[in-house]
PDB file of C-alpha atoms in Angstrom:
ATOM      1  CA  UNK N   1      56.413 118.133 120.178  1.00 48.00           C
ATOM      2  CA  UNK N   2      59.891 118.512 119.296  1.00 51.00           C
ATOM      3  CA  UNK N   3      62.697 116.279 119.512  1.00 56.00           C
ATOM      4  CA  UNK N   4      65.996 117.958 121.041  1.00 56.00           C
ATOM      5  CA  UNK N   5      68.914 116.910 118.371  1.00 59.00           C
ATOM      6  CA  UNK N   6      72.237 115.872 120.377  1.00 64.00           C
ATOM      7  CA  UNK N   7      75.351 118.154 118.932  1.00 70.00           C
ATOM      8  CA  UNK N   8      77.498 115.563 117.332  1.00 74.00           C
ATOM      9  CA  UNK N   9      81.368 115.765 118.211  1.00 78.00           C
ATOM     10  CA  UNK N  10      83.369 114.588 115.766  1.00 79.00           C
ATOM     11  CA  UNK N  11      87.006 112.714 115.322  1.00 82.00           C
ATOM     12  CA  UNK N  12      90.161 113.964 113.889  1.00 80.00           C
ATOM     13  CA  UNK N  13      89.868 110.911 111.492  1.00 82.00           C
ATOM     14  CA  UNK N  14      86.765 111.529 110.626  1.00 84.00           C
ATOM     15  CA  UNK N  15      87.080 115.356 110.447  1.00 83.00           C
ATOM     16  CA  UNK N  16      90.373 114.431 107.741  1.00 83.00           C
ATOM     17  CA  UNK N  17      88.300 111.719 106.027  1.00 83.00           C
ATOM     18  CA  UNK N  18      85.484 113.964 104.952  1.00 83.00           C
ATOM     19  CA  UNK N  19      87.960 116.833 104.396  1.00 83.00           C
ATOM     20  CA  UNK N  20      90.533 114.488 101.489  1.00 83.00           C
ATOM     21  CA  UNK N  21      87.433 113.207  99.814  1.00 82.00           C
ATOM     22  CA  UNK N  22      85.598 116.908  99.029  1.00 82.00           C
ATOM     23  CA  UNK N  23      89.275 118.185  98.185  1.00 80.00           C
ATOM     24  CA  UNK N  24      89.985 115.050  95.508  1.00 80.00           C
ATOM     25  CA  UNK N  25      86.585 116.237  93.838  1.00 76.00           C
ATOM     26  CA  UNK N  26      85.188 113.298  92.435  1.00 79.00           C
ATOM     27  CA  UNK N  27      82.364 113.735  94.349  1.00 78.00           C
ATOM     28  CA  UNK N  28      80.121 116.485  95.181  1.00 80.00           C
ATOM     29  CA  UNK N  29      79.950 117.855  98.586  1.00 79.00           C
ATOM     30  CA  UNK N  30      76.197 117.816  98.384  1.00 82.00           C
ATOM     31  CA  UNK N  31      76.537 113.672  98.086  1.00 82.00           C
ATOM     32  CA  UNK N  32      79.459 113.701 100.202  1.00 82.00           C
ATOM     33  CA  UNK N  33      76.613 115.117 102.379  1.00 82.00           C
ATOM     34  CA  UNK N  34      74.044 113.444 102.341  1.00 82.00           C
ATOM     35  CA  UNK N  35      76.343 110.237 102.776  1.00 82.00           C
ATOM     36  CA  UNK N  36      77.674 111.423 106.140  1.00 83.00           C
ATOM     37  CA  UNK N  37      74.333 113.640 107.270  1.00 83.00           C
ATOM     38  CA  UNK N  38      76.741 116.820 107.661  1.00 83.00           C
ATOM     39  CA  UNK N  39      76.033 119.985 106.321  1.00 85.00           C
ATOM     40  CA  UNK N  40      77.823 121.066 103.118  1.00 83.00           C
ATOM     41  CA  UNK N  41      78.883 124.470 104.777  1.00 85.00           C
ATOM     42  CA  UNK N  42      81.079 122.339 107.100  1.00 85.00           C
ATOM     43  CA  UNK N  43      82.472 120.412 105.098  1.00 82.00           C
ATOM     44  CA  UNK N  44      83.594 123.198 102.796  1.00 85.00           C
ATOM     45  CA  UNK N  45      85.224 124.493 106.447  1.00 84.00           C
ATOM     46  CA  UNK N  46      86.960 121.172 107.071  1.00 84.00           C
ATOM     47  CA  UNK N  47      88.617 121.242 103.180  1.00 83.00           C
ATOM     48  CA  UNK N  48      89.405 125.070 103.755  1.00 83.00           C
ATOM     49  CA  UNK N  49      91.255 124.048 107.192  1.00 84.00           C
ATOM     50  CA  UNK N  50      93.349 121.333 105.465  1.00 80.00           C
ATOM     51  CA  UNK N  51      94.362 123.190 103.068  1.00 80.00           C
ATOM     52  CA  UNK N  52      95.507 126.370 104.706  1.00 80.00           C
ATOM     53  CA  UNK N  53      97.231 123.838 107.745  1.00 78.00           C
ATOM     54  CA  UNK N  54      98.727 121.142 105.344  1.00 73.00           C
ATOM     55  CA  UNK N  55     102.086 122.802 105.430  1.00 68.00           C
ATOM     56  CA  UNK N  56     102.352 122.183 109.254  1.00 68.00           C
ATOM     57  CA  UNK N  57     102.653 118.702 108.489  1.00 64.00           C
ATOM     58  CA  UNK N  58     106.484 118.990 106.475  1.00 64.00           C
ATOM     59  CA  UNK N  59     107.374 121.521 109.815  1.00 62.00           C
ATOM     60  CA  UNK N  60     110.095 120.280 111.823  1.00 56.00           C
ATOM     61  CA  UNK N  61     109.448 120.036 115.711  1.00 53.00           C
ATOM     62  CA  UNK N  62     109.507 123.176 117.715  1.00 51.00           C
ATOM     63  CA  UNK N  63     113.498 123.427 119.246  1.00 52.00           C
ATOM     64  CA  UNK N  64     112.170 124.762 122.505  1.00 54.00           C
ATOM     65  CA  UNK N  65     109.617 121.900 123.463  1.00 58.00           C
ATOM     66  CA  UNK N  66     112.394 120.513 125.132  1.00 65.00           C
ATOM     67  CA  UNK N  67     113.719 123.015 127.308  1.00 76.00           C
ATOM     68  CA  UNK N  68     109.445 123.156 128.263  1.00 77.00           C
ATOM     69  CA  UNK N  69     109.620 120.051 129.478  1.00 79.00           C
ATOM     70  CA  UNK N  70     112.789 120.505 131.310  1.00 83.00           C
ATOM     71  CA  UNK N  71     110.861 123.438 133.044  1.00 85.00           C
ATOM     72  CA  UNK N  72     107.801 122.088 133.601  1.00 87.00           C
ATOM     73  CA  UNK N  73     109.649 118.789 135.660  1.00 87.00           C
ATOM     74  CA  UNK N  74     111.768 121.822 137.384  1.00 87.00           C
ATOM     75  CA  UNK N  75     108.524 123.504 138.567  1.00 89.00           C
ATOM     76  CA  UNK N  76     106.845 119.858 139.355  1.00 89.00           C
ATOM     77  CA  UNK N  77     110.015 119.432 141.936  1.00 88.00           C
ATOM     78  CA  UNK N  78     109.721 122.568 143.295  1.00 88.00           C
ATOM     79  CA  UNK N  79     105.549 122.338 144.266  1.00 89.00           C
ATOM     80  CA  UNK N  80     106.106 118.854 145.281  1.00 87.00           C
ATOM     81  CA  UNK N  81     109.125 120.925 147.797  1.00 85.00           C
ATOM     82  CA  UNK N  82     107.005 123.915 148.758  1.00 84.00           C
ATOM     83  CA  UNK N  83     104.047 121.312 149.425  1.00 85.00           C
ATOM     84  CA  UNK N  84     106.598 119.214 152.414  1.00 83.00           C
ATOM     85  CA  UNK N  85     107.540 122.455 153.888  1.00 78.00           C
ATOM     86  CA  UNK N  86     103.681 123.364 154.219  1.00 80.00           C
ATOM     87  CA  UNK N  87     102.432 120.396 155.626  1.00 81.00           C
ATOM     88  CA  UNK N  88     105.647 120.455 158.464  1.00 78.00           C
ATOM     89  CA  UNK N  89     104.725 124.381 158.953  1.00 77.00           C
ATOM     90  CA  UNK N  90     100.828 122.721 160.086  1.00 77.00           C
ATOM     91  CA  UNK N  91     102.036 119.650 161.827  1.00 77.00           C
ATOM     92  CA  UNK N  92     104.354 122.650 163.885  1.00 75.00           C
ATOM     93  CA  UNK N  93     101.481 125.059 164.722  1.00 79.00           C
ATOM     94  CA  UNK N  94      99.641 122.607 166.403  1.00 76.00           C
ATOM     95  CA  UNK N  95     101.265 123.264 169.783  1.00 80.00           C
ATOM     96  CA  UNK N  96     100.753 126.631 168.954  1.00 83.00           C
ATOM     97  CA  UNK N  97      97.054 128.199 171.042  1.00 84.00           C
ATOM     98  CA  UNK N  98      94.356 130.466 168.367  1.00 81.00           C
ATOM     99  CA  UNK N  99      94.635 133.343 169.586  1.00 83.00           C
ATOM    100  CA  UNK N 100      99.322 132.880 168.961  1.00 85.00           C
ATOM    101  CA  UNK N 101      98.122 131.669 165.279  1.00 85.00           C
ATOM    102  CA  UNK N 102      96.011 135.279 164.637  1.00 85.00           C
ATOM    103  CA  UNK N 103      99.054 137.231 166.003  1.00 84.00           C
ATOM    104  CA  UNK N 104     100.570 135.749 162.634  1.00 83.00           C
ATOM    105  CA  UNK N 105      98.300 136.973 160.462  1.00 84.00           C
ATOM    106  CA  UNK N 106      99.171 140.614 158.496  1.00 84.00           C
ATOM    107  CA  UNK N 107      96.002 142.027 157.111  1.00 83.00           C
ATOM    108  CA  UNK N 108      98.583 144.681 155.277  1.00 83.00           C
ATOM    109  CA  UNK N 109     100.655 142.836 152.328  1.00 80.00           C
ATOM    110  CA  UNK N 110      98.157 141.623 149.527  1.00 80.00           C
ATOM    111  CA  UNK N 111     100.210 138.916 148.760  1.00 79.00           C
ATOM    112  CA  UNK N 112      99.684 135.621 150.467  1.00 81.00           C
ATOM    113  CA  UNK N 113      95.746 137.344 150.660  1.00 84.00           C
ATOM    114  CA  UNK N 114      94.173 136.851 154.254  1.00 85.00           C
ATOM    115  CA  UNK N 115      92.127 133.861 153.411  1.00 84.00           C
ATOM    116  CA  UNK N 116      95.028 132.011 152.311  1.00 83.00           C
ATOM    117  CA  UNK N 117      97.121 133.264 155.673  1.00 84.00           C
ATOM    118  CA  UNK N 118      94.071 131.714 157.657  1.00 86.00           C
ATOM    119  CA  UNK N 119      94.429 128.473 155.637  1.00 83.00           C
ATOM    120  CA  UNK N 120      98.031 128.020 156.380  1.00 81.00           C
ATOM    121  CA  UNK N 121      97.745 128.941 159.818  1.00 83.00           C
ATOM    122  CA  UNK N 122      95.011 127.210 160.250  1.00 82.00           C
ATOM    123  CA  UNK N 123      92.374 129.951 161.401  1.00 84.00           C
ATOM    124  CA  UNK N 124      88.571 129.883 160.784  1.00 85.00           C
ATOM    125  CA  UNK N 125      88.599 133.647 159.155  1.00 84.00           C
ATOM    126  CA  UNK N 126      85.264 134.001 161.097  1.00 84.00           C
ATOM    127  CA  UNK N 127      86.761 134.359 163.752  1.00 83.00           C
ATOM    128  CA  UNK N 128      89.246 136.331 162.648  1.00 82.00           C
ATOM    129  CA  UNK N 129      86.907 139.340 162.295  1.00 82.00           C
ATOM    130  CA  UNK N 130      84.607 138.687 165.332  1.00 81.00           C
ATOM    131  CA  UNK N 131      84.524 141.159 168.675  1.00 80.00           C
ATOM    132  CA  UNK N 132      83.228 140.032 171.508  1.00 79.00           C
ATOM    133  CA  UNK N 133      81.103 142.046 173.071  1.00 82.00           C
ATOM    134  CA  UNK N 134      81.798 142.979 176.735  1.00 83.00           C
ATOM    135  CA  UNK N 135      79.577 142.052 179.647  1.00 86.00           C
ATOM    136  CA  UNK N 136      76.687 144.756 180.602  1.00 89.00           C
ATOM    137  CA  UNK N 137      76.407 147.069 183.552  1.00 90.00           C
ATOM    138  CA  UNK N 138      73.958 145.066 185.108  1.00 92.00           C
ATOM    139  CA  UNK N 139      75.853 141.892 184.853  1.00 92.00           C
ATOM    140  CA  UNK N 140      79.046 143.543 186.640  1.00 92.00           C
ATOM    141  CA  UNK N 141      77.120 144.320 189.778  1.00 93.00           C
ATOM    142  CA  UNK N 142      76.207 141.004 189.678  1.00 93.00           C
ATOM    143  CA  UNK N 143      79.378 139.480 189.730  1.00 92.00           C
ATOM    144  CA  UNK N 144      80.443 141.904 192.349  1.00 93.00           C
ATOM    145  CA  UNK N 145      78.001 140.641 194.406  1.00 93.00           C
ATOM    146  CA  UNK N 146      78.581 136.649 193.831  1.00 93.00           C
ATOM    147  CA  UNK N 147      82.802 137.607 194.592  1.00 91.00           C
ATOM    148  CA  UNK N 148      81.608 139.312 198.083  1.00 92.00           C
ATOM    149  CA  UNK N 149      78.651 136.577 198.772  1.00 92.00           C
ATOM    150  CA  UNK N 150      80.993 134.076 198.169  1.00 92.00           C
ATOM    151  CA  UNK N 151      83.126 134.767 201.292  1.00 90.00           C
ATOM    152  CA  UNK N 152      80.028 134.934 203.394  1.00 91.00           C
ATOM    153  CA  UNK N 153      77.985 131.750 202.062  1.00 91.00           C
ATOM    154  CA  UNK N 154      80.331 129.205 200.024  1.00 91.00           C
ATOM    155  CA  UNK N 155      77.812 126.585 200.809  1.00 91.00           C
ATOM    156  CA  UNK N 156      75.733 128.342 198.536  1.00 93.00           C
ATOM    157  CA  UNK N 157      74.506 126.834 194.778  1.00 92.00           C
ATOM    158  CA  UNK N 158      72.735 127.633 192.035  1.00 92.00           C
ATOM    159  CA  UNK N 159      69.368 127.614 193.117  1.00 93.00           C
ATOM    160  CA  UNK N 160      70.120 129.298 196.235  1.00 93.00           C
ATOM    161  CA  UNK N 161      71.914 132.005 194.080  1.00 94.00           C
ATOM    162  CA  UNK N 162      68.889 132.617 191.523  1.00 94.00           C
ATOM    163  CA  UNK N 163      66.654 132.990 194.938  1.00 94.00           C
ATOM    164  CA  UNK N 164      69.167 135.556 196.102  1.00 93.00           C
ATOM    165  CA  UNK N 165      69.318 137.423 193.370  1.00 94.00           C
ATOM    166  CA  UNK N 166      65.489 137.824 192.582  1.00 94.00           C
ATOM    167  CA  UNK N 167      65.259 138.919 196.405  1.00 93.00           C
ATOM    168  CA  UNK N 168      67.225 141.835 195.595  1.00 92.00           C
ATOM    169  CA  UNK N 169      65.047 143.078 192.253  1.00 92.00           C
ATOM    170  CA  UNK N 170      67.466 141.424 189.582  1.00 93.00           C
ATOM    171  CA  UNK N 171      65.704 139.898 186.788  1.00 92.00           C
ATOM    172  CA  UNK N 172      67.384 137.069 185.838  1.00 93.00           C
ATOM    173  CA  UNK N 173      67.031 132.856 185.711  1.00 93.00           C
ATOM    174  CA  UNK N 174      69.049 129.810 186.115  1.00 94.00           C
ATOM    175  CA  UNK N 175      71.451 130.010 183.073  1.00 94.00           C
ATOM    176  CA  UNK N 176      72.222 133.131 183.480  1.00 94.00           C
ATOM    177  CA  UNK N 177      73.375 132.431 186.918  1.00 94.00           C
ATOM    178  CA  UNK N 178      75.503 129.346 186.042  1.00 94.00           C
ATOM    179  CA  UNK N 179      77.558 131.210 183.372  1.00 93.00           C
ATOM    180  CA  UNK N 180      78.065 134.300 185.405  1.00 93.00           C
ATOM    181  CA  UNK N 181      79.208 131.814 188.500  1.00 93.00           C
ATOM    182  CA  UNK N 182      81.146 130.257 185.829  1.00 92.00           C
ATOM    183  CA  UNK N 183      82.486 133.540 185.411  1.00 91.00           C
ATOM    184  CA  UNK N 184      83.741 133.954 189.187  1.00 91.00           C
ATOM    185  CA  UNK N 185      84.612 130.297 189.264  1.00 91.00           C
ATOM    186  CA  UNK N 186      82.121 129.632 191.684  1.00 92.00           C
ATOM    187  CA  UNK N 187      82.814 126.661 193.917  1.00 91.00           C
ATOM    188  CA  UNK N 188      80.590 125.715 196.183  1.00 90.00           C
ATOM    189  CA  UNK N 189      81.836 123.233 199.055  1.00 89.00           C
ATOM    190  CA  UNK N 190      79.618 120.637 200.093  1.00 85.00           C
ATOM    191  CA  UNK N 191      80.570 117.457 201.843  1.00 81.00           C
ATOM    192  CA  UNK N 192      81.516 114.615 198.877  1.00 78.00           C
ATOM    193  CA  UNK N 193      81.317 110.975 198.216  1.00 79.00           C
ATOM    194  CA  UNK N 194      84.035 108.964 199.976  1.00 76.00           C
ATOM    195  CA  UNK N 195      85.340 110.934 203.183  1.00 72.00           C
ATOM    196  CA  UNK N 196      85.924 108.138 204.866  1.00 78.00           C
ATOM    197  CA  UNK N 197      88.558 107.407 202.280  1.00 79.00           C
ATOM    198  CA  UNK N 198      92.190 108.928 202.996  1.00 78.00           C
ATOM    199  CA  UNK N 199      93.608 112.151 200.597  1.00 77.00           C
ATOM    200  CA  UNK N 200      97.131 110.645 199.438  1.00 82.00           C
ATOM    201  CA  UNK N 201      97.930 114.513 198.826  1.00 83.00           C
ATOM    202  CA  UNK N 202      97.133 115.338 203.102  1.00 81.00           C
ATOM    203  CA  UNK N 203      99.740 115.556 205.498  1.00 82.00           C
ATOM    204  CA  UNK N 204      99.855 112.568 207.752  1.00 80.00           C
ATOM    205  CA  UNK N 205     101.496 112.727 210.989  1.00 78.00           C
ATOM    206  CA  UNK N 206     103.847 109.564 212.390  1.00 76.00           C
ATOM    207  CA  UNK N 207     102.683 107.274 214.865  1.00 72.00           C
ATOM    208  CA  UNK N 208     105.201 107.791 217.456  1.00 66.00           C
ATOM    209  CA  UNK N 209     104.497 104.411 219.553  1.00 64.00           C
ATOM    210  CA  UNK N 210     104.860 102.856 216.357  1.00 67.00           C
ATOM    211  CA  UNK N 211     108.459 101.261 218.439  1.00 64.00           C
ATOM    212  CA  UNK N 212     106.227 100.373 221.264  1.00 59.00           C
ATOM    213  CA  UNK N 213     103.664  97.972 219.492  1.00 57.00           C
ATOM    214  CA  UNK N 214     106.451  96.475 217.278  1.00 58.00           C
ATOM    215  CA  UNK N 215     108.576  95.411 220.542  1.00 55.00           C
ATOM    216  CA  UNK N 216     108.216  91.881 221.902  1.00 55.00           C
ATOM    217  CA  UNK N 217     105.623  90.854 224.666  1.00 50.00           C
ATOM    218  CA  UNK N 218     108.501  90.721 227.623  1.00 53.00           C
ATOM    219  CA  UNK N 219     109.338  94.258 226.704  1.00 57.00           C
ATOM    220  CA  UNK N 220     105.963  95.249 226.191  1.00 53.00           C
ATOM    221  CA  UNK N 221     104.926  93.843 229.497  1.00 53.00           C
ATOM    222  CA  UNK N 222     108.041  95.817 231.121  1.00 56.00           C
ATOM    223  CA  UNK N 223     107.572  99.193 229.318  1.00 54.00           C
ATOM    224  CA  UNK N 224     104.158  99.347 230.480  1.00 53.00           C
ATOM    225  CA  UNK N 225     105.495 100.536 233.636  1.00 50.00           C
ATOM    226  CA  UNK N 226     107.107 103.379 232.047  1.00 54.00           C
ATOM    227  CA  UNK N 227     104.016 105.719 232.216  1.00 48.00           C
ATOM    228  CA  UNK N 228     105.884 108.486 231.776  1.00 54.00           C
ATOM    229  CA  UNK N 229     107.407 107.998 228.740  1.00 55.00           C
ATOM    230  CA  UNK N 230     103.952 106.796 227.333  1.00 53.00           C
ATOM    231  CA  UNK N 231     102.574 109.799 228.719  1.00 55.00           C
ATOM    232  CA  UNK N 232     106.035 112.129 227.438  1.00 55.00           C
ATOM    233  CA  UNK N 233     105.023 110.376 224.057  1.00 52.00           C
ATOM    234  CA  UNK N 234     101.534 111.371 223.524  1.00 50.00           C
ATOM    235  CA  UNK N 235     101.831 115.068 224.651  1.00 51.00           C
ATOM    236  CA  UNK N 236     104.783 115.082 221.460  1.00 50.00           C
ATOM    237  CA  UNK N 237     101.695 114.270 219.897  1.00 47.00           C
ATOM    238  CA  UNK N 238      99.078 116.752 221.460  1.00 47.00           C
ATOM    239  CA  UNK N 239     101.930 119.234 220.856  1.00 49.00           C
ATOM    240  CA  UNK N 240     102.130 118.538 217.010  1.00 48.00           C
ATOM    241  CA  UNK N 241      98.176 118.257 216.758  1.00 47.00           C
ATOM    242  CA  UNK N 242      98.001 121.724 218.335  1.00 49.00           C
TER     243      UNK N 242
END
């Protein structure tokens, strides 16, 4: 079986080592070889290279590196600018609903492309493309039928509904029923938990004698005699009962 040899990667210094000693030519590249294990081919390539590139060496520096590095800081600013004003644009379209952030997309320019529109905006592009697909023909009568049974039997729920339904040839089951009630906004009224406990929201009507039962027990004792303006009292009362 054979064993899979490693490709070697080697140094500048190493690379400019083996390159000075074959050009000096004391000693052959076929020793200089088998000293190092490297091929003689590439060695010859390594002398070729220094010889051909040793004049970059007495080169002075290149007189526009420094107006590069001017530009690349410049352009470093300006992503680390354009990179604020896109995170503020998110943090802003978060009081903004979906369906407002597709209104903002333009499927017409080619530049910012759609899938980078639906990044900013913050859009799954799924749903960018999807239809829904309208209720059927079937499903309409039904929820004709819930609106007008609704005003006859509010009382009614699901179960009762499903019953209905299958009564009058519709083949259908229980989750079907709850999203088309869903649908209508079915609410069916039932008594609750806790009606012996007051609605803060109701309308609650004075107590009129309220002047009566706060008076001392003299006047009590005295007013009692007054039957007619108990009695003038609790027909305000009938009156604003109804």
């Amino acid at each position: 079986m054979k064993i899979k040899k490693h490709r070697r990667n080697h140094t500048a210094q190493f690379k400019s080592k083996v390159a000075l000693e074959a050009y000096e030519g004391r000693v052959s590249a076929s020793a200089i070889s088998r000293r190092y294990d490297i091929h003689p081919n590439l060695i010859c390539k390594w002398k070729k290279s220094l010889v051909e590139n040793s004049h970059c060496l007495f080169e002075d520096s290149h007189p526009g590196k420094d107006n590069h590095d001017r530009q690349i800081e410049a352009l470093n600013r300006k992503v680390d600018v354009l990179t604020r004003y896109v995170e503020f644009f998110k943090k802003q379209l978060v009081d903004l609903s979906p369906n407002e952030r597709k209104t903002m997309i333009n499927k017409k320019v080619k530049e910012p492309r759609v899938h980078r529109q639906c990044d900013l905006l913050s859009v799954c592009r799924r749903t960018l493309y999807y239809k829904p697909i309208g209720e059927s023909d079937e499903n309409l009568e039904i929820l004709l039928l819930l609106d007008r049974q609704y005003l006859e039997t509010p009382c009614y729920g699901e179960r009762r509904l499903l019953a209905l339904l299958r009564e009058k040839g519709y083949n259908i089951n229980i989750k079907r029923v709850r999203r088309l009630m869903r649908n209508v906004r079915w609410r069916t009224l039932y008594p609750k938990k806790r009606t012996t406990q007051p609605d803060r929201k109701a309308l609650k009507n004075p107590y009129l004698l309220r002047d009566f039962t706060n008076a001392s027990f003299s006047m009590r004792i005295s007013s009692i005699f007054c039957l007619s303006e108990i009695w003038g009292k609790h027909n305000i009362i009938i009156r604003e009962l109804g």
